[in-house]
Coordinates of N, CA and C (backbone and C1' of nucleotides) in Angstrom, one line a residue:
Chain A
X1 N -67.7 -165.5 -57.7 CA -67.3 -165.5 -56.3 C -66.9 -166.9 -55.8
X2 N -65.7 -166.9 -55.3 CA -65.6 -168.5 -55.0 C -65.8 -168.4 -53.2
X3 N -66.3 -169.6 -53.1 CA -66.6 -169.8 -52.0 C -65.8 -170.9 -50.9
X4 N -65.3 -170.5 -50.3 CA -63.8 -170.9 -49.2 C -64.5 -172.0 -47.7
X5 N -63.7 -172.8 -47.6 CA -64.2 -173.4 -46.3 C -64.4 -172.2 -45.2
X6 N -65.2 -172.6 -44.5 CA -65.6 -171.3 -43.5 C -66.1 -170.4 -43.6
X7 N -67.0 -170.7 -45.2 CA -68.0 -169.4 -45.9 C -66.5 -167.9 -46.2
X8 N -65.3 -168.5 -46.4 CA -64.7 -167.1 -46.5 C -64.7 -167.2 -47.8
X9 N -65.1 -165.7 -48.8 CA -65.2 -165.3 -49.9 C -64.2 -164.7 -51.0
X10 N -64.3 -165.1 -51.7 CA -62.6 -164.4 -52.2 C -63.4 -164.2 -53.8
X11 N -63.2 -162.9 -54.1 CA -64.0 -161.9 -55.3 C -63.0 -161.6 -56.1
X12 N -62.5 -162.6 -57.0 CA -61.4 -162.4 -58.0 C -61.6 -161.1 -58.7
X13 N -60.8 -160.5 -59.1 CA -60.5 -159.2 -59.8 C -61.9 -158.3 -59.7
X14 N -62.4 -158.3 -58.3 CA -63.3 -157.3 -58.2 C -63.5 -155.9 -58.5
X15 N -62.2 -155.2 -58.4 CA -61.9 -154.2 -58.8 C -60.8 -153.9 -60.5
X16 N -61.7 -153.8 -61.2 CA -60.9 -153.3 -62.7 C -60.0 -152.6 -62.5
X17 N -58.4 -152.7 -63.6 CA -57.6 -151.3 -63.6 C -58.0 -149.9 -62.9
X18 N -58.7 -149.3 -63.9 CA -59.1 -148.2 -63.0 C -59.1 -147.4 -61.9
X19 N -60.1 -148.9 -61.7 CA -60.8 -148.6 -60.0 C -58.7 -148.6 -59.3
X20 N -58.7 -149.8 -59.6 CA -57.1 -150.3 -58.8 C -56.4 -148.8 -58.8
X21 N -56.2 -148.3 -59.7 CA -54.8 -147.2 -60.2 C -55.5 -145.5 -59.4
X22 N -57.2 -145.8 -59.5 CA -57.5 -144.6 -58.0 C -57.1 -145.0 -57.3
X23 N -57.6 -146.5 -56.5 CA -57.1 -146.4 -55.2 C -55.6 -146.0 -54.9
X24 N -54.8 -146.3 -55.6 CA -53.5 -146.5 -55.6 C -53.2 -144.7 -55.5
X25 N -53.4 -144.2 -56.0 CA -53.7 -142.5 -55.8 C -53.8 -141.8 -54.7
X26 N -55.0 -142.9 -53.6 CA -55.7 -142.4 -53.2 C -54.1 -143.1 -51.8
X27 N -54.1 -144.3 -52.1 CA -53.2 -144.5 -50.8 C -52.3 -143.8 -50.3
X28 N -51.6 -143.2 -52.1 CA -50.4 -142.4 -51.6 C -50.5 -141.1 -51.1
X29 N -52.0 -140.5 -51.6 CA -52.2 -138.8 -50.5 C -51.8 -139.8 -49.1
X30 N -52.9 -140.8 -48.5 CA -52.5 -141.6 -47.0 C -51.1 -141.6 -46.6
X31 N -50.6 -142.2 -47.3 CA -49.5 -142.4 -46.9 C -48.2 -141.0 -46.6
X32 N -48.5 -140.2 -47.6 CA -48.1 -138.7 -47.3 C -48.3 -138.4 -46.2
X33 N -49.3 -138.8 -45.6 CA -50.5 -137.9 -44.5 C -49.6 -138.7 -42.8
X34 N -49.6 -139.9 -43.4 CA -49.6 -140.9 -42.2 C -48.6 -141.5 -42.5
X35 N -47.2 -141.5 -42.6 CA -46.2 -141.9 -43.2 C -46.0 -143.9 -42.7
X36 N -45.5 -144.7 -43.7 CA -45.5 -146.6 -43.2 C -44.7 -146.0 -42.1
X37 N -44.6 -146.9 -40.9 CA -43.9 -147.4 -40.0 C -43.8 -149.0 -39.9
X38 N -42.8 -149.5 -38.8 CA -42.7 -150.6 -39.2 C -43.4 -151.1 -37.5
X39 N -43.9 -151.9 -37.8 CA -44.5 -152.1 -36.6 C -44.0 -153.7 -35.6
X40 N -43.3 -153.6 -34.7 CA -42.9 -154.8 -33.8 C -43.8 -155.3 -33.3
X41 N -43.1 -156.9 -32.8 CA -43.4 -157.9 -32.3 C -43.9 -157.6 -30.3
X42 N -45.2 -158.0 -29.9 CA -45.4 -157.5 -28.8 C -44.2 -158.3 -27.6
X43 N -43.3 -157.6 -27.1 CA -42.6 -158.9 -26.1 C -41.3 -158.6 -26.6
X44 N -40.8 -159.1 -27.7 CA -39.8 -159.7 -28.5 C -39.5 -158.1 -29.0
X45 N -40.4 -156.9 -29.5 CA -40.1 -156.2 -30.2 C -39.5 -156.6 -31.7
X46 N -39.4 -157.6 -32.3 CA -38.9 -158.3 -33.3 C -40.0 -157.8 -34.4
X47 N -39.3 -156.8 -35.5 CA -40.0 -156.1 -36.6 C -40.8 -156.8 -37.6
X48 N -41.7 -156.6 -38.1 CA -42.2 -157.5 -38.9 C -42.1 -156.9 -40.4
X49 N -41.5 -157.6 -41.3 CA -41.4 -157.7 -42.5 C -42.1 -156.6 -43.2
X50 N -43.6 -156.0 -42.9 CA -44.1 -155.3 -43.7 C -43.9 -154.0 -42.9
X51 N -44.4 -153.2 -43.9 CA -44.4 -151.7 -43.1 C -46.1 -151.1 -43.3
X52 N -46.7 -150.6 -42.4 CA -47.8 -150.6 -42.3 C -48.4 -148.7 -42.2
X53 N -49.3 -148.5 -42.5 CA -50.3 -147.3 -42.0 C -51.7 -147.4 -42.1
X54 N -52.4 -146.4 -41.7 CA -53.7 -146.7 -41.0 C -54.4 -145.3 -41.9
X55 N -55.8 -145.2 -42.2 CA -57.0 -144.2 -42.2 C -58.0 -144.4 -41.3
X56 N -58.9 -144.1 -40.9 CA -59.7 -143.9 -40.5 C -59.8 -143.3 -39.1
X57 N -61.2 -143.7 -38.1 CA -60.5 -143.0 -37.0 C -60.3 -143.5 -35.9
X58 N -59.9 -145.0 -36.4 CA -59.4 -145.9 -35.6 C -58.1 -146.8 -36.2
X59 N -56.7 -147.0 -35.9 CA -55.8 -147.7 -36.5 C -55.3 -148.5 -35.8
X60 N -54.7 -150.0 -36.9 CA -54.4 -151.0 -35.9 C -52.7 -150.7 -35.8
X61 N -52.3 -151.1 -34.8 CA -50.4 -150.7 -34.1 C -50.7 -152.0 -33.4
X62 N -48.6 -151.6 -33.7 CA -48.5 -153.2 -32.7 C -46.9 -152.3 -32.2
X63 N -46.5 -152.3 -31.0 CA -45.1 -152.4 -30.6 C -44.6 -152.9 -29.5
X64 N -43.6 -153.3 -29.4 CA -43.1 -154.1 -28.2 C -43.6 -154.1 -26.7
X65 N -43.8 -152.6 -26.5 CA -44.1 -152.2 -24.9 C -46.0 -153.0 -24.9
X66 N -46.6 -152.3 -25.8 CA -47.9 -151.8 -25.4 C -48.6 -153.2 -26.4
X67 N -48.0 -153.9 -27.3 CA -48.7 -155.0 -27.8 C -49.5 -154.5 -29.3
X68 N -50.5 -155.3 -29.6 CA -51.5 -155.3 -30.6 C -52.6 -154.2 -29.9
X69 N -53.8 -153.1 -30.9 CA -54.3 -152.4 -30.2 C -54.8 -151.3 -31.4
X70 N -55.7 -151.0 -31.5 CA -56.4 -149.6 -32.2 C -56.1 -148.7 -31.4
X71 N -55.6 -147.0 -32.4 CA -55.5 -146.1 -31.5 C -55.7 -145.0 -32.5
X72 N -56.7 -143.6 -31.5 CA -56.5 -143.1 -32.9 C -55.8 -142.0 -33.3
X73 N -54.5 -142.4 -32.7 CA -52.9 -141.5 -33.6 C -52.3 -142.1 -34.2
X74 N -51.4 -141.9 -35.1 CA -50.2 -142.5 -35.8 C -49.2 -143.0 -34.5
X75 N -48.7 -143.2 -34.5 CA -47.5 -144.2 -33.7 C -46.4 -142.9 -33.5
X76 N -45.9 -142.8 -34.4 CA -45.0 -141.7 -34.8 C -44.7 -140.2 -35.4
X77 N -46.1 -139.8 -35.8 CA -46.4 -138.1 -35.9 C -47.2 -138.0 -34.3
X78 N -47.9 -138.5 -34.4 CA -48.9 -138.4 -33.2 C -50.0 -137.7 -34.2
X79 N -50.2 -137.6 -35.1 CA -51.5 -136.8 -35.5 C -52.6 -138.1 -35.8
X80 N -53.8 -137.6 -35.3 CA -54.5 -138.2 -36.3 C -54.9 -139.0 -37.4
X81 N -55.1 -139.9 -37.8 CA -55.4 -141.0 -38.9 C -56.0 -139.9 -40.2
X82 N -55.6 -140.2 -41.6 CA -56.6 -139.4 -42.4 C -57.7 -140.6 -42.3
X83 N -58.8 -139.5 -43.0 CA -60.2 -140.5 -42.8 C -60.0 -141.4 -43.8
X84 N -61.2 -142.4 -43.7 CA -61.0 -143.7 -44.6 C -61.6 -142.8 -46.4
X85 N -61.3 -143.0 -47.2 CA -61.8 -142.4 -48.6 C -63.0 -142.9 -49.0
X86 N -64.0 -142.6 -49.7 CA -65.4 -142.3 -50.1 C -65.4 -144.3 -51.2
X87 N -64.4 -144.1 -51.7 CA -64.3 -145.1 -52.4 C -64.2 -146.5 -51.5
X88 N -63.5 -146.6 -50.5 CA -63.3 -148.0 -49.5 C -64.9 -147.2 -48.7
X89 N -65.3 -146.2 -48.5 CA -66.6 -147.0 -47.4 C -67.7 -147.0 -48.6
X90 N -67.7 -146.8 -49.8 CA -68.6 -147.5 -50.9 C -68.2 -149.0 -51.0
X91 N -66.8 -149.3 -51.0 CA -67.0 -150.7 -51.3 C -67.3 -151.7 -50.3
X92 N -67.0 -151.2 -48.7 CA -67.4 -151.8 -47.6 C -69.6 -152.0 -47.7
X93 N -70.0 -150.6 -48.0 CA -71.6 -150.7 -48.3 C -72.2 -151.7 -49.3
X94 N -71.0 -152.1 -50.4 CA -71.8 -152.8 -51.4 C -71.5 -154.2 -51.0
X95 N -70.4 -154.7 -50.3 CA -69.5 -156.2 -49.9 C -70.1 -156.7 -48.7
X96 N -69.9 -155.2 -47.6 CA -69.4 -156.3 -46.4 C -71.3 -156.8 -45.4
X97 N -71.9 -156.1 -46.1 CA -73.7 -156.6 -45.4 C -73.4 -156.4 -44.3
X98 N -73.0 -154.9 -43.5 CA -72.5 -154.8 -42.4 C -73.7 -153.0 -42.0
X99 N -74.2 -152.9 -41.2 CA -75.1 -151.6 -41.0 C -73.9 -150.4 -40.7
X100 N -73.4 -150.9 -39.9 CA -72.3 -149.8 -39.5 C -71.1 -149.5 -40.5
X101 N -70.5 -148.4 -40.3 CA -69.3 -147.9 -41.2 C -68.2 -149.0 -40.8
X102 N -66.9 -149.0 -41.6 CA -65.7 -149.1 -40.9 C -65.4 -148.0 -40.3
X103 N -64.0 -148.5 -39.4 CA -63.5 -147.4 -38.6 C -62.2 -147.4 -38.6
X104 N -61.9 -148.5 -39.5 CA -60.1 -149.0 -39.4 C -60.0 -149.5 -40.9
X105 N -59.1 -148.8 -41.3 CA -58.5 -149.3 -42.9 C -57.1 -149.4 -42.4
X106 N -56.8 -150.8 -42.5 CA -54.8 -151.3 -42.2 C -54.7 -151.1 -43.3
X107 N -53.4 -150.4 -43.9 CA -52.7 -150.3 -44.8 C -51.5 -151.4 -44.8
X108 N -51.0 -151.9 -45.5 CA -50.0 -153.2 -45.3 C -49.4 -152.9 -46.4
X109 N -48.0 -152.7 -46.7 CA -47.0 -153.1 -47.6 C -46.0 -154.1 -47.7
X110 N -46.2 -154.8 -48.4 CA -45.2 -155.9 -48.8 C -44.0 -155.4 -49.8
X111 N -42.7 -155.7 -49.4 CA -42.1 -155.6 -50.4 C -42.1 -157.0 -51.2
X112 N -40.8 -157.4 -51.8 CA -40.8 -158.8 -52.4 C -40.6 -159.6 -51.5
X113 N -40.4 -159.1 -50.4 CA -39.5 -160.3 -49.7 C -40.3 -160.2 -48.4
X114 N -41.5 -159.6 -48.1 CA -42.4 -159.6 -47.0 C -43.0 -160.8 -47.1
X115 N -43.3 -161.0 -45.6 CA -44.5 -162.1 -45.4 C -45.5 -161.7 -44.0
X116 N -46.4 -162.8 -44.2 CA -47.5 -162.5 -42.7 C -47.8 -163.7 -42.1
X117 N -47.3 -163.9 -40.8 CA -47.2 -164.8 -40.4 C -48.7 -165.2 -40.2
X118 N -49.1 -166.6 -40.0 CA -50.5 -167.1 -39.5 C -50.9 -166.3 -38.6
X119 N -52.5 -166.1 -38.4 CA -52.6 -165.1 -37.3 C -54.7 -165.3 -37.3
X120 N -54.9 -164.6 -36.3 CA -56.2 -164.3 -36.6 C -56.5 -162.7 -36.1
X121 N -57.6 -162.0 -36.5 CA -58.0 -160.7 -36.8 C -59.0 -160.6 -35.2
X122 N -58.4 -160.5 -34.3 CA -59.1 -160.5 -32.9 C -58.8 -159.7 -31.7
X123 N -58.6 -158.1 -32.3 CA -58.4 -157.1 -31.8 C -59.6 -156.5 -31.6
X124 N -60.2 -156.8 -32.3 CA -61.8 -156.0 -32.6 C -63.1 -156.2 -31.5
X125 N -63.5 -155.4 -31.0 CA -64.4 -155.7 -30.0 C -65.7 -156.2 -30.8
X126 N -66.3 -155.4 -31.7 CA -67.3 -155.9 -32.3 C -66.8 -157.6 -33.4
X127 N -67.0 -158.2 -32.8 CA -66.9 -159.8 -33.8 C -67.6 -159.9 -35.1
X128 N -68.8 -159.1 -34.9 CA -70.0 -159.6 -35.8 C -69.8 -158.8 -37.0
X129 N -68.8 -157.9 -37.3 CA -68.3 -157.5 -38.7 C -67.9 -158.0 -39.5
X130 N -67.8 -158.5 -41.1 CA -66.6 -159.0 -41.1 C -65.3 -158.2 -41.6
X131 N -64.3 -158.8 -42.3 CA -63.1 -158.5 -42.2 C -62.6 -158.5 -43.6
X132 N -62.5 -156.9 -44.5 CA -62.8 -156.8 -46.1 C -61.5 -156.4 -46.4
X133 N -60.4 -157.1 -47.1 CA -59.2 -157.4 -47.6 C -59.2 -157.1 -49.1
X134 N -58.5 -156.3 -49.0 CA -58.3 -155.6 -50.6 C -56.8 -155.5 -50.9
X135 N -56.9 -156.0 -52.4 CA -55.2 -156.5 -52.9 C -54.9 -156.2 -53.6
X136 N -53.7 -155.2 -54.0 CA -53.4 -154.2 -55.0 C -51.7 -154.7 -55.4
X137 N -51.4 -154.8 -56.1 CA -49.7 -154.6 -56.9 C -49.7 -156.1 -56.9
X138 N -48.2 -156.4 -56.9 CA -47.7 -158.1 -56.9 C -48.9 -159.0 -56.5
X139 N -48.6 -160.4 -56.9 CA -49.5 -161.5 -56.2 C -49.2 -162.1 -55.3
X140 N -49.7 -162.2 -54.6 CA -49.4 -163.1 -53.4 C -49.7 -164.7 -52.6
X141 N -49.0 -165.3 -52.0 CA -49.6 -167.0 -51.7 C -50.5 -166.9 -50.6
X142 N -51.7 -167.0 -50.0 CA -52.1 -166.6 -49.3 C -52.7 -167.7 -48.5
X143 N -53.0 -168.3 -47.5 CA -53.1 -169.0 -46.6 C -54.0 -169.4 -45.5
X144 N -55.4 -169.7 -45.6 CA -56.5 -169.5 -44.5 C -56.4 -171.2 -43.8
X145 N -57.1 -171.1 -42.9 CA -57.3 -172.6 -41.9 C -58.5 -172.3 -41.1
X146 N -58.3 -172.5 -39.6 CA -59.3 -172.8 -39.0 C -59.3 -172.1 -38.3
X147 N -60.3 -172.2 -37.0 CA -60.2 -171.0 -36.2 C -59.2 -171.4 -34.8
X148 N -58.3 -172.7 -35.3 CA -57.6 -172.9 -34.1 C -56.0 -172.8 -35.2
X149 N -55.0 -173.0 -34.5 CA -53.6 -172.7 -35.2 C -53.6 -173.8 -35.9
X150 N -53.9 -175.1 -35.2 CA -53.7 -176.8 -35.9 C -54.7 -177.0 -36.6
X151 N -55.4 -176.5 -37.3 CA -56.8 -177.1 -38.2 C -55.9 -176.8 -39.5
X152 N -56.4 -177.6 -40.7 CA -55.5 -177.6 -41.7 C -55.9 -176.3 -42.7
X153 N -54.7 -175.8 -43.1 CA -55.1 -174.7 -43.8 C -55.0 -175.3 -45.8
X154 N -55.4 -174.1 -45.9 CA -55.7 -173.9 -47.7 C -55.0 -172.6 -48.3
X155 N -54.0 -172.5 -49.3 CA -53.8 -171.7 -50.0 C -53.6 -171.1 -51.2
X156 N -54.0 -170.2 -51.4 CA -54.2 -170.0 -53.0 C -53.7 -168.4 -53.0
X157 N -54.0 -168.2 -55.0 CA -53.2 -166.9 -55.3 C -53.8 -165.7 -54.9
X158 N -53.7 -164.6 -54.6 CA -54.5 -163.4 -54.5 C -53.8 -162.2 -55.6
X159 N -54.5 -161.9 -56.6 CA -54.1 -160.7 -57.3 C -54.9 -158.8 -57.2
X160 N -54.0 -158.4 -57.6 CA -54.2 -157.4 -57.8 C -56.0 -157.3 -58.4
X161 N -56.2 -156.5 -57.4 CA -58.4 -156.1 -57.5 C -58.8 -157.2 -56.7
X162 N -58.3 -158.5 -56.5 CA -59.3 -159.5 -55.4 C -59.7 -158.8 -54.5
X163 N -60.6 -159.2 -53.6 CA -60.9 -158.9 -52.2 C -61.1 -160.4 -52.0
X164 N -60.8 -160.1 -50.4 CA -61.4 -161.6 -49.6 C -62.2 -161.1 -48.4
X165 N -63.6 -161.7 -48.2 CA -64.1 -160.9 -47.1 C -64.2 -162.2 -46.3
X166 N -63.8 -162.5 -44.8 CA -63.8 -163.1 -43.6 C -64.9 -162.3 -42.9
X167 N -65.8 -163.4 -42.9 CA -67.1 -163.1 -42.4 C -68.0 -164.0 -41.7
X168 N -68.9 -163.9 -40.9 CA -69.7 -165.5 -39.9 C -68.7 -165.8 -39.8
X169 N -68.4 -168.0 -40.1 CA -68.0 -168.8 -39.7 C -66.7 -168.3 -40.3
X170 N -66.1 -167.9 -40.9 CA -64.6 -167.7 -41.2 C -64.1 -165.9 -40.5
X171 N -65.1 -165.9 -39.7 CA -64.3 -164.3 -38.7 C -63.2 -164.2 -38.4
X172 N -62.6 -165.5 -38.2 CA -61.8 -165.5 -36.9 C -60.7 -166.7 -37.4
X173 N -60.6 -167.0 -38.7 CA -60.3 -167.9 -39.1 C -58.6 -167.4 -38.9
X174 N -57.5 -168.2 -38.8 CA -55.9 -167.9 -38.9 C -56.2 -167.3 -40.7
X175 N -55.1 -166.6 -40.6 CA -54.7 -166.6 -42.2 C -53.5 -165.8 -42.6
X176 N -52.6 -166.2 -43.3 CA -51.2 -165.0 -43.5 C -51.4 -165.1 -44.8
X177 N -49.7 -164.4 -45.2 CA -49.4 -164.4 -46.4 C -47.9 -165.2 -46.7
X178 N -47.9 -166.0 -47.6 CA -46.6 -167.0 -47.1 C -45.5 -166.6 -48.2
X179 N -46.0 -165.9 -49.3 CA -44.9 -165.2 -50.5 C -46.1 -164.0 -51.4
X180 N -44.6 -163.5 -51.5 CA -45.2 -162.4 -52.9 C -44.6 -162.8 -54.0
X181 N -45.2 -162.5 -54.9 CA -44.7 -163.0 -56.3 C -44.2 -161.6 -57.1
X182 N -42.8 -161.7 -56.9 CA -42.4 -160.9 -57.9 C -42.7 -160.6 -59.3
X183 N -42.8 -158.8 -59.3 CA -42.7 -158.8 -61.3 C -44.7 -159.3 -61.3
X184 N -45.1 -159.6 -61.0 CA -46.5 -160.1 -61.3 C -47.6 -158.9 -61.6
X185 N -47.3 -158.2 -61.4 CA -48.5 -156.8 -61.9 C -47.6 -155.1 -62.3
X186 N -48.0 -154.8 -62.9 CA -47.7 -153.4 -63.3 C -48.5 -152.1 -62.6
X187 N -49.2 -152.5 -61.3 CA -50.1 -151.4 -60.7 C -49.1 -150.5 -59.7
X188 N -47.9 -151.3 -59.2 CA -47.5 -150.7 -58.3 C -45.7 -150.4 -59.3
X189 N -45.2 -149.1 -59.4 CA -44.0 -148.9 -59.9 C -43.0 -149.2 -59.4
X190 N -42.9 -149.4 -58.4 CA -41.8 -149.7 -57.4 C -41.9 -151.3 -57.4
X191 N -42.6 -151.9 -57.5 CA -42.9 -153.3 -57.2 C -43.8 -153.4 -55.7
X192 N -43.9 -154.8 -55.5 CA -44.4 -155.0 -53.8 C -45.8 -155.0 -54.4
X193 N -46.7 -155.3 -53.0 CA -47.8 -155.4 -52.6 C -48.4 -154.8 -51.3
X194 N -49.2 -154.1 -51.7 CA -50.2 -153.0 -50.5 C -51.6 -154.1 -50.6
X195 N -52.0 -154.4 -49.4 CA -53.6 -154.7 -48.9 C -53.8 -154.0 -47.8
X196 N -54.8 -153.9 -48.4 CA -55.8 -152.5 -47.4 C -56.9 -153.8 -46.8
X197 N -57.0 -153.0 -45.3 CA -57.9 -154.5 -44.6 C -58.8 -153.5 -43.7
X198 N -60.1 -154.0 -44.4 CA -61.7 -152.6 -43.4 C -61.7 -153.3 -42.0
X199 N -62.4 -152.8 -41.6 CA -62.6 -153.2 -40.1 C -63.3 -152.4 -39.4
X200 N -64.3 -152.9 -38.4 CA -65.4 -152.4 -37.6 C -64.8 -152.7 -36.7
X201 N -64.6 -151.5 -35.3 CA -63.9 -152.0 -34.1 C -64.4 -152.3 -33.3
X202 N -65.9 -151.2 -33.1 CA -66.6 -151.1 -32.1 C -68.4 -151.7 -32.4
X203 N -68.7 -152.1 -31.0 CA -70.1 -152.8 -31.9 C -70.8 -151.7 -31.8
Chain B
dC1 P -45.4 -164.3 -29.5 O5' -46.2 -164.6 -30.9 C5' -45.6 -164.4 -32.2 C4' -46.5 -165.2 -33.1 C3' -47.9 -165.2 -32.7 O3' -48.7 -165.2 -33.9 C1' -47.1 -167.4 -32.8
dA2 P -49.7 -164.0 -34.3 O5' -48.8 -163.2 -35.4 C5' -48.7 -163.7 -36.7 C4' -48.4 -162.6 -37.7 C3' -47.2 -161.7 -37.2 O3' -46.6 -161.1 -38.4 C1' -49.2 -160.5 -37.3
dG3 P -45.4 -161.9 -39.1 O5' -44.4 -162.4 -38.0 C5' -43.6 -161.5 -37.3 C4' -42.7 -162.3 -36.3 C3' -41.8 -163.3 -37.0 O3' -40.6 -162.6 -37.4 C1' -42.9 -164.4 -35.2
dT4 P -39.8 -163.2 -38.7 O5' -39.2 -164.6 -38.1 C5' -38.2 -164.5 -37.0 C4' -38.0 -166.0 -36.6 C3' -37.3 -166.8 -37.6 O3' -36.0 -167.1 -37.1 C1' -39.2 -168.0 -36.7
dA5 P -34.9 -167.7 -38.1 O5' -34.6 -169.0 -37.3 C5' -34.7 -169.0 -35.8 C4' -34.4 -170.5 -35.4 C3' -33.5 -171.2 -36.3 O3' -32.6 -172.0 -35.6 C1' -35.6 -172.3 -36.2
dC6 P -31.3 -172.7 -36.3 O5' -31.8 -174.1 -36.7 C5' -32.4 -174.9 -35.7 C4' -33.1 -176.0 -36.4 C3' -32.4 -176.7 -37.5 O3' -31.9 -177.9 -37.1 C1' -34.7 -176.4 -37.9
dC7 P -30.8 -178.8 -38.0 O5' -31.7 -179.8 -38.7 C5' -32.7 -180.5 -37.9 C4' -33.6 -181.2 -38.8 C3' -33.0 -182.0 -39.9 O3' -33.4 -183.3 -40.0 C1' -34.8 -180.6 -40.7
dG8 P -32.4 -184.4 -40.8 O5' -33.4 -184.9 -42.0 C5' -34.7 -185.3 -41.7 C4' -35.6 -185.3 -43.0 C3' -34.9 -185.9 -44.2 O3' -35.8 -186.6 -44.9 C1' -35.5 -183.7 -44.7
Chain C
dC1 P -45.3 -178.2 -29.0 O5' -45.9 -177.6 -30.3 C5' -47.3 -177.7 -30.5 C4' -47.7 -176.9 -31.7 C3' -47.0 -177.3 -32.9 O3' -47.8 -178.1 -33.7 C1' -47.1 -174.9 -32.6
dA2 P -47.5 -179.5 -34.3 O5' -47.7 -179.1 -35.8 C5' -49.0 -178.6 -36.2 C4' -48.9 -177.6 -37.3 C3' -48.2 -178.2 -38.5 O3' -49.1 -178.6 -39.5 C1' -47.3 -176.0 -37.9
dA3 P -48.6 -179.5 -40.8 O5' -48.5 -178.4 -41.9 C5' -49.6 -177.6 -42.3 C4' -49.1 -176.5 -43.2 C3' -48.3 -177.0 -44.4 O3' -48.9 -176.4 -45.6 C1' -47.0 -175.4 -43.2
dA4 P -48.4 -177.0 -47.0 O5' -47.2 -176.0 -47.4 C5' -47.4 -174.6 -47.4 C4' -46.1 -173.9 -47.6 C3' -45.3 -174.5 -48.8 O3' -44.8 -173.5 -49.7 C1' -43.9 -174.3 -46.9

DNA sequence: CAGTACCG
DNA sequence: CAAA
């Protein structure tokens, strides 16, 4: 386990092949269920690079009118979130030292050419959760700092099976993704990068 | 500002 | 507003 300024944790190849090529399985019933949409800039409406979907029975959305926000429809079927799978709230029980379930699994796709701008995870009413980041296909340059936008940041690789869990002193820390690294894994056939990101909404 | 322009 |  390497240990990150801000106590944030990053669990190199936590998850073996395997494990990876279920989840990958498991995303795509989701994504059948809850088709990606692209989700806009709150104001600006200006699209953001990745395309996203949600499980559980709370999903995070972002669109022009209504902003950043959990809700628990899809944006665009209006149905329902599917539930979060048996395997993400086992690995949230063994990682995240958290009593409560998740209630929000973000689905994120990167293509090659996606990015995530600096940001922090402060949608969430409950604080005291932390924030369990799982990384599947291509590698990515990944980017944490401080809890203010000017504090200097740190970046390093994330592959396919990492997790990073943002937790205590790194809850609330900025962090994006600044490239994907083409061609770098064979988990996803199409190419790109999916992270799945747990989340507690409510305390 | 979960965005991006611009410059060196 | 800053890093890359």
């Amino acid at each position: 386990m390497m240990l990150l300024p801000n106590g944030i944790r990053h669990l190199p190849e936590y998850l073996d092949r395997p494990r990876q090529e279920a989840l990958v399985e498991t995303i795509r019933a989701i994504v059948a269920e809850a088709p990606l949409f692209v989700p806009a800039m709150p104001g600006t409406g200006k699209p953001m690079s990745v395309r996203m979907t949600n499980c559980g029975s709370l999903g995070w959305v972002t669109d022009k009118e209504r902003g950043y926000r959990y809700q628990e429809i899809h944006p665009v079927t209006g149905r329902p979130w599917p539930a979060i799978p048996d395997e993400l709230l086992a690995l949230w029980q063994d990682i995240a030292g958290y009593e409560k379930p998740p209630e929000a699994c973000l689905v994120n796709f990167y293509s090659d050419d996606a990015k995530m701008g600096l940001h922090q995870d402060r949608d969430e009413k409950d604080l005291g959760a932390p924030v369990l980041s799982i990384s599947l296909g291509n590698a990515c340059l990944f980017r944490v700092g401080g809890t203010t936008r000017t504090d200097r940041t740190l970046s390093f690789k994330l592959s396919s099976g990492d997790i990073v869990v943002l937790g205590g002193a790194g809850r609330l820390c900025f962090h994006g993704v600044d490239r994907i690294y083409p061609a770098t894994s064979t988990l996803l056939k199409n190419g790109g990068r999916i992270n799945l990101t747990l989340r507690r909404v409510n305390p």
